[in-house]
Short mmCIF file of C-alpha atoms in Angstrom, two decimals:
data_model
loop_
_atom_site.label_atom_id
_atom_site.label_comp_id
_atom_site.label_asym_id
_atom_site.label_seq_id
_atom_site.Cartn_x
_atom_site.Cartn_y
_atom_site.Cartn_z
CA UNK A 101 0.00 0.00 0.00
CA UNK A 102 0.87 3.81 -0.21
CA UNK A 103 4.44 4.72 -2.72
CA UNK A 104 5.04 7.52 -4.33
CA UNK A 105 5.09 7.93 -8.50
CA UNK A 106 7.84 10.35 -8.83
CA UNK A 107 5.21 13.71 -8.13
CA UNK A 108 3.20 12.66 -5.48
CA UNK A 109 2.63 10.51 -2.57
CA UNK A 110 0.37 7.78 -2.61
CA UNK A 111 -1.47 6.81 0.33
CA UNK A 112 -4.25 4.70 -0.67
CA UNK A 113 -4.61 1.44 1.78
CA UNK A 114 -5.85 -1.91 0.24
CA UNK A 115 -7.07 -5.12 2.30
CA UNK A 116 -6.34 -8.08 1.03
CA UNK A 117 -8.48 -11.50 2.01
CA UNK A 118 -5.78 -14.01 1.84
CA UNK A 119 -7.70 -16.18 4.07
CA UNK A 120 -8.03 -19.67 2.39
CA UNK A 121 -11.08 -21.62 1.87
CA UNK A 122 -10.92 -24.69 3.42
CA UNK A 123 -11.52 -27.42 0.90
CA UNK A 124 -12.82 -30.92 2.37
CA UNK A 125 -10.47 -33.97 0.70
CA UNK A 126 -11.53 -35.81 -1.86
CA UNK A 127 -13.81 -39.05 -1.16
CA UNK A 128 -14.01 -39.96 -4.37
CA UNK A 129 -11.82 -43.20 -4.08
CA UNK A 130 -13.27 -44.41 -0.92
CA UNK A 131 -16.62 -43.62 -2.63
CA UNK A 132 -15.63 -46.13 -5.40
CA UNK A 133 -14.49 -48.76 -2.92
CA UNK A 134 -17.92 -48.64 -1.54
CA UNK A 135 -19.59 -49.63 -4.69
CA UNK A 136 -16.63 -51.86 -5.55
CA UNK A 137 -18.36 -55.81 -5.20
CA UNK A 138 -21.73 -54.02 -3.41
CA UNK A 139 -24.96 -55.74 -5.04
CA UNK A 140 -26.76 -52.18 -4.39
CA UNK A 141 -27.67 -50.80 -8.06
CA UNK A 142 -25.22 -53.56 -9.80
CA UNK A 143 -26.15 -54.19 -12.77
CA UNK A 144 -23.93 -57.18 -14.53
CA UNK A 145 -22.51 -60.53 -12.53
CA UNK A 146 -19.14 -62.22 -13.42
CA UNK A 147 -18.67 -65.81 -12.38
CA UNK A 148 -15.22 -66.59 -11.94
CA UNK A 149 -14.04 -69.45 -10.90
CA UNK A 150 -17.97 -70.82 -10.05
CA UNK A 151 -18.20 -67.71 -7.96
CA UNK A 152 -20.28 -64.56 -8.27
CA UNK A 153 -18.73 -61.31 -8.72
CA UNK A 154 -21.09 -58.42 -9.42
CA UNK A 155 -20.19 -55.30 -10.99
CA UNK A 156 -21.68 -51.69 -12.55
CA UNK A 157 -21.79 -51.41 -16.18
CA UNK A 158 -21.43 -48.01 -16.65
CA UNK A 159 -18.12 -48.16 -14.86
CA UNK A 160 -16.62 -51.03 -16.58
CA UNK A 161 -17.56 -49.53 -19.66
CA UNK A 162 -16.51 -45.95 -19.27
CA UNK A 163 -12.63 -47.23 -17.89
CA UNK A 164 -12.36 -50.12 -19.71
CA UNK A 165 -12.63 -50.67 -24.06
CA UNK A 166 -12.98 -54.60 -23.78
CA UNK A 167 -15.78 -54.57 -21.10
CA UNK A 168 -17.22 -51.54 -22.91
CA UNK A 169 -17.34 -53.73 -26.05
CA UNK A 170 -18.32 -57.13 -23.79
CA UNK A 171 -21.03 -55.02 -22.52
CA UNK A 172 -22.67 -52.46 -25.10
CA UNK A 173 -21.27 -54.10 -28.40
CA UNK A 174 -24.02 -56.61 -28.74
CA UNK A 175 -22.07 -59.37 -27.45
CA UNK A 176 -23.75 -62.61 -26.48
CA UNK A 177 -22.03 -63.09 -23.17
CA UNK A 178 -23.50 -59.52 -22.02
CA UNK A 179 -27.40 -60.90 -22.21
CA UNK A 180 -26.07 -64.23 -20.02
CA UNK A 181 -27.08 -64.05 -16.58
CA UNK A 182 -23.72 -64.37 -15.44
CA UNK A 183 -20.89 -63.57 -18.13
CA UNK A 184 -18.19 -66.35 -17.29
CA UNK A 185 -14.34 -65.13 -17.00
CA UNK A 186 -12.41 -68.19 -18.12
CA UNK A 187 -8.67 -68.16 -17.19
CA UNK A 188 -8.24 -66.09 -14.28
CA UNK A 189 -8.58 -66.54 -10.61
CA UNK A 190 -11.41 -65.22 -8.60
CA UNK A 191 -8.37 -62.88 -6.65
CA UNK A 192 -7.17 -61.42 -9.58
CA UNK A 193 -10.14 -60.69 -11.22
CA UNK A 194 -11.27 -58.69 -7.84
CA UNK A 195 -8.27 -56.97 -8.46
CA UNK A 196 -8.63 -55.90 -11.65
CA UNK A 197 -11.94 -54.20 -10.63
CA UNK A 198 -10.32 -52.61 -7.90
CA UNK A 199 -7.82 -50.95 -10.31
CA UNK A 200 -11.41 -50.26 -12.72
CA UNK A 201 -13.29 -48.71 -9.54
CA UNK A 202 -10.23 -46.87 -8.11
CA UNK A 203 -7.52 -46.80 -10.64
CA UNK A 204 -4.73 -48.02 -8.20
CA UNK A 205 -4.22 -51.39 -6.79
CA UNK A 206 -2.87 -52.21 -3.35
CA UNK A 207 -0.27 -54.47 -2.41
CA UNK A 208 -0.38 -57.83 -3.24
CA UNK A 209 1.90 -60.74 -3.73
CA UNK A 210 4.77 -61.72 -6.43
CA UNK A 211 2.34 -64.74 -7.81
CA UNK A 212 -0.83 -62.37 -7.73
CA UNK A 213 1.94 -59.72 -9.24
CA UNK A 214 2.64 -61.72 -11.80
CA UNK A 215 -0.72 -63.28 -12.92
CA UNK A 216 -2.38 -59.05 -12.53
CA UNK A 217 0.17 -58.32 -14.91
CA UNK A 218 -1.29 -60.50 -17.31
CA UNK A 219 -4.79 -60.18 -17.36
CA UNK A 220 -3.55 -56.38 -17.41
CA UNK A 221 -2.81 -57.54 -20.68
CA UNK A 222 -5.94 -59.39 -21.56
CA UNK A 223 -8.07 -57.18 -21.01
CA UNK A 224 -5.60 -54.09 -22.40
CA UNK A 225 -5.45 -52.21 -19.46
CA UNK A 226 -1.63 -50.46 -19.90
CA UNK A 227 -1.50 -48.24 -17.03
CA UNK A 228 -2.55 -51.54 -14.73
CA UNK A 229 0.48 -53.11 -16.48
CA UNK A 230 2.73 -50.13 -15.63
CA UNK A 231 1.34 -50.57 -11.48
CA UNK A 232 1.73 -54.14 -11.84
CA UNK A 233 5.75 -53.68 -13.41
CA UNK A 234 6.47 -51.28 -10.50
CA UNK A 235 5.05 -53.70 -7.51
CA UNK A 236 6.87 -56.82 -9.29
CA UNK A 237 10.55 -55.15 -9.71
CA UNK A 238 10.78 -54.88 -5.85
CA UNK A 239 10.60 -58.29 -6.00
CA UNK A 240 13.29 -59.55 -8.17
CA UNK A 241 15.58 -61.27 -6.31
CA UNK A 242 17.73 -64.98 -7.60
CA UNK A 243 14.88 -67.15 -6.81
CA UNK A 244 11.97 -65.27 -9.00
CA UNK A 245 14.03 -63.58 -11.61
CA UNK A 246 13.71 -66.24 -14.55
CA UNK A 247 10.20 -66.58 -13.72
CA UNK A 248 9.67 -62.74 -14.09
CA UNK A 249 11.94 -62.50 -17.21
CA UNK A 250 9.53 -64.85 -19.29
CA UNK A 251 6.30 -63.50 -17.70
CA UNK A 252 7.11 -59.68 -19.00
CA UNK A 253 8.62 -61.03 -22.36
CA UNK A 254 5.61 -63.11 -23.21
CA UNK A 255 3.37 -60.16 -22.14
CA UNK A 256 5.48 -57.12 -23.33
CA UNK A 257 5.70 -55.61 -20.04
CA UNK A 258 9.15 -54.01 -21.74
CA UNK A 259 10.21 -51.99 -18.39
CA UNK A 260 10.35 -55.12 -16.31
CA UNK A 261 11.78 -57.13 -18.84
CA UNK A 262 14.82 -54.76 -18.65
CA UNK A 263 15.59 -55.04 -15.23
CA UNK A 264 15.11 -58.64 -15.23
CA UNK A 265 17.79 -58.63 -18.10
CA UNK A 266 19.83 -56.35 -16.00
CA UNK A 267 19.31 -58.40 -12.58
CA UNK A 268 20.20 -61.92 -14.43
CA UNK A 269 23.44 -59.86 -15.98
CA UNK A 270 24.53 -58.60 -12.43
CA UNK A 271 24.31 -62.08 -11.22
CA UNK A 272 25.48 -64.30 -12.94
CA UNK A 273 27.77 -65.94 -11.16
CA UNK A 274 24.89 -66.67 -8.46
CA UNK A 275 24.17 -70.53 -8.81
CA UNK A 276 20.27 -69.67 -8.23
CA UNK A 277 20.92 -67.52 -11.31
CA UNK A 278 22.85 -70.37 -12.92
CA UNK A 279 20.33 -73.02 -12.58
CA UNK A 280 17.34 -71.59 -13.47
CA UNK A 281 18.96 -70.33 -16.95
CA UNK A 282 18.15 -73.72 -17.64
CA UNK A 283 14.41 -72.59 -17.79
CA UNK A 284 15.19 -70.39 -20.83
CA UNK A 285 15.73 -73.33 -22.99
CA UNK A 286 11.78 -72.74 -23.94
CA UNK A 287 12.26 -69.22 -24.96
CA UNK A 288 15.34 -69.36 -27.06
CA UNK A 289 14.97 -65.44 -27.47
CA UNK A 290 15.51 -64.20 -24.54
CA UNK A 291 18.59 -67.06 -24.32
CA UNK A 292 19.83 -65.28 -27.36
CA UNK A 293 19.22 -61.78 -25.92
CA UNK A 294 21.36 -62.84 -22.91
CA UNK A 295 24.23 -64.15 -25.04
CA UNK A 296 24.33 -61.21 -27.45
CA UNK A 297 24.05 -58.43 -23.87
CA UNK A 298 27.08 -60.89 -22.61
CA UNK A 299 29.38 -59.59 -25.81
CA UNK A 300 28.55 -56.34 -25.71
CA UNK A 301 29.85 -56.48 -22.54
CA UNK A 302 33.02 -58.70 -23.09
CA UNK A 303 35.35 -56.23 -23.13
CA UNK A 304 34.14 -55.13 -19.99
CA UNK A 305 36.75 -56.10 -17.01
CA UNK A 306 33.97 -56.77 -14.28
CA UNK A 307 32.58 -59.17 -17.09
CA UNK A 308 35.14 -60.32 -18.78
CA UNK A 309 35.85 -62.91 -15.63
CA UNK A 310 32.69 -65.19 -16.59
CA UNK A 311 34.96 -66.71 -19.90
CA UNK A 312 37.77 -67.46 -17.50
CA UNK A 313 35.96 -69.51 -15.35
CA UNK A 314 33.60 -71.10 -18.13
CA UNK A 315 30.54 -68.54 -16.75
CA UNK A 316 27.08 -69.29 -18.28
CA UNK A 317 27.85 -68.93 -21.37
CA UNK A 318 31.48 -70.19 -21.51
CA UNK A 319 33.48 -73.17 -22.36
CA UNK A 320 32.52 -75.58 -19.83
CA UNK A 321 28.41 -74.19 -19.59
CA UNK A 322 25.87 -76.45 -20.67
CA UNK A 323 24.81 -77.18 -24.25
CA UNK A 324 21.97 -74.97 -24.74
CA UNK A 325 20.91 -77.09 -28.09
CA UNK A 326 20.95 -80.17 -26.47
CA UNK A 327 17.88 -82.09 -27.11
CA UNK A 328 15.34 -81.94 -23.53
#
C-alpha cells in the first residue's frame, strides 16, 4: 500500500483476504471402494471361478474398451445371466476391478503380481500393467528372476523385462541364477538376448571374468541345443 510515483505521494490502503477456503479432501476413491463388489444398483454378474462377482456397467464400460465392447457391443455373453471369465482366478479378477473402480491397486503378492500383470494384458489395461511392473521389480531377487523374465517377455511388459535382463546380468555368477537359466531353454529369445548383452559387454573387465571360469555362457556351460 501507499508509494510515491515520482510527483506525489500515494497513500491509498488496500485489504487483502488471503484467508483460504478450506476445501474438504476428496472421497471420491473411498466412494468407489464402496460400490466396488456391493450388489446395491449392480447391474452385470461375473462368475469366476464358479463364484459370483457383481459389478456396474457403466463403470466397466466408461474405464475399460474390452468390457465396454463385452457389454454395449451386442455381445452374447453380455445378455447371459452371469458372463463367465475363463482363465483367471477369482483374486485377480477382484483386483482388476479394484484398479477399474479406483484406478490403483494395493499391495499384493509376487504370484498375484505376476498373474495381474497379465490379465492387465488381456483385457488391455496399460497403465494396470505399468502398477503391476512397478510392484513386481521390488521383488526380483535370484529365486523369482527367470520366472519374471519370461512373464514380461511373453506379455510385453518391456520396463520389467529390462531389469530382469539387467538383474540376471549382475548375477550371474549366483548358482540360483545359474540353474534356473536352464528354464530359458523354452524361450530361445531371450537365451539369445542374454548371449548377445554378454558380448557387448566382453570387453568389460567386471565381465570379462565369466569366460575365465567357463561362466554361463562359456566353455565348460551347458549345451543350450541339447535335445530336452
Amino acid at each position: 500500500f501507499g508509494g510515491y510515483n515520482g510527483s506525489s505521494v500515494l497513500n491509498d490502503f488496500f485489504r487483502f483476504k488471503l484467508q483460504p477456503i478450506g476445501v474438504p479432501p476428496t472421497g471420491m476413491v473411498r466412494d468407489m471402494l464402496k460400490m466396488l463388489h456391493s450388489a446395491e444398483l449392480a447391474d452385470v454378474s461375473f462368475l469366476v471361478e464358479g463364484k459370483e462377482v457383481v459389478a456396474h456397467k457403466a463403470i466397466l464400460a466408461a474405464r475399460s474398451e474390452y468390457f465396454r465392447v463385452m457389454l454395449l457391443g451386442g455381445m452374447k455373453e453380455a445378455d447371459d445371466r452371469s458372463i463367465v471369465i475363463p482363465s483367471i482366478s477369482h483374486e485377480v479378477f477382484c483386483k482388476v476391478l479394484e484398479y477399474l473402480y479406483t484406478d490403483s491397486v494395493g499391495e499384493t503378492s509376487l504370484e498375484i503380481g505376476i498373474h495381474l500383470l497379465i490379465a492387465s494384458e488381456q483385457f488391455m489395461l496399460d497403465r494396470l500393467k505399468a502398477l503391476c511392473e512397478d510392484l513386481i521389480r521390488s521383488d526380483i531377487t535370484t529365486d523369482s528372476v527367470i520366472s519374471i523374465l519370461v512373464a514380461s517377455h511373453r506379455h510385453n511388459a518391456t520396463s520389467l523385462k529390462e531389469l530382469a535382463l539387467e538383474f540376471i546380468q549382475s548375477h550371474l555368477d549366483d548358482p540360483v541364477v545359474m540353474r534356473g537359466l536352464s528354464d530359458l531353454k523354452v524361450e530361445p529369445d531371450l537365451l539369445l538376448e542374454l548371449i548377445r548383452r554378454k558380448q557387448i559387454t566382453s570387453n568389460n573387465p567386471q565381465a570379462a571374468h565369466y569366460d575365465a571360469v567357463g561362466g554361463p555362457f562359456g566353455a565348460n556351460a551347458e549345451n543350450w541345443n541339447a535335445p530336452r
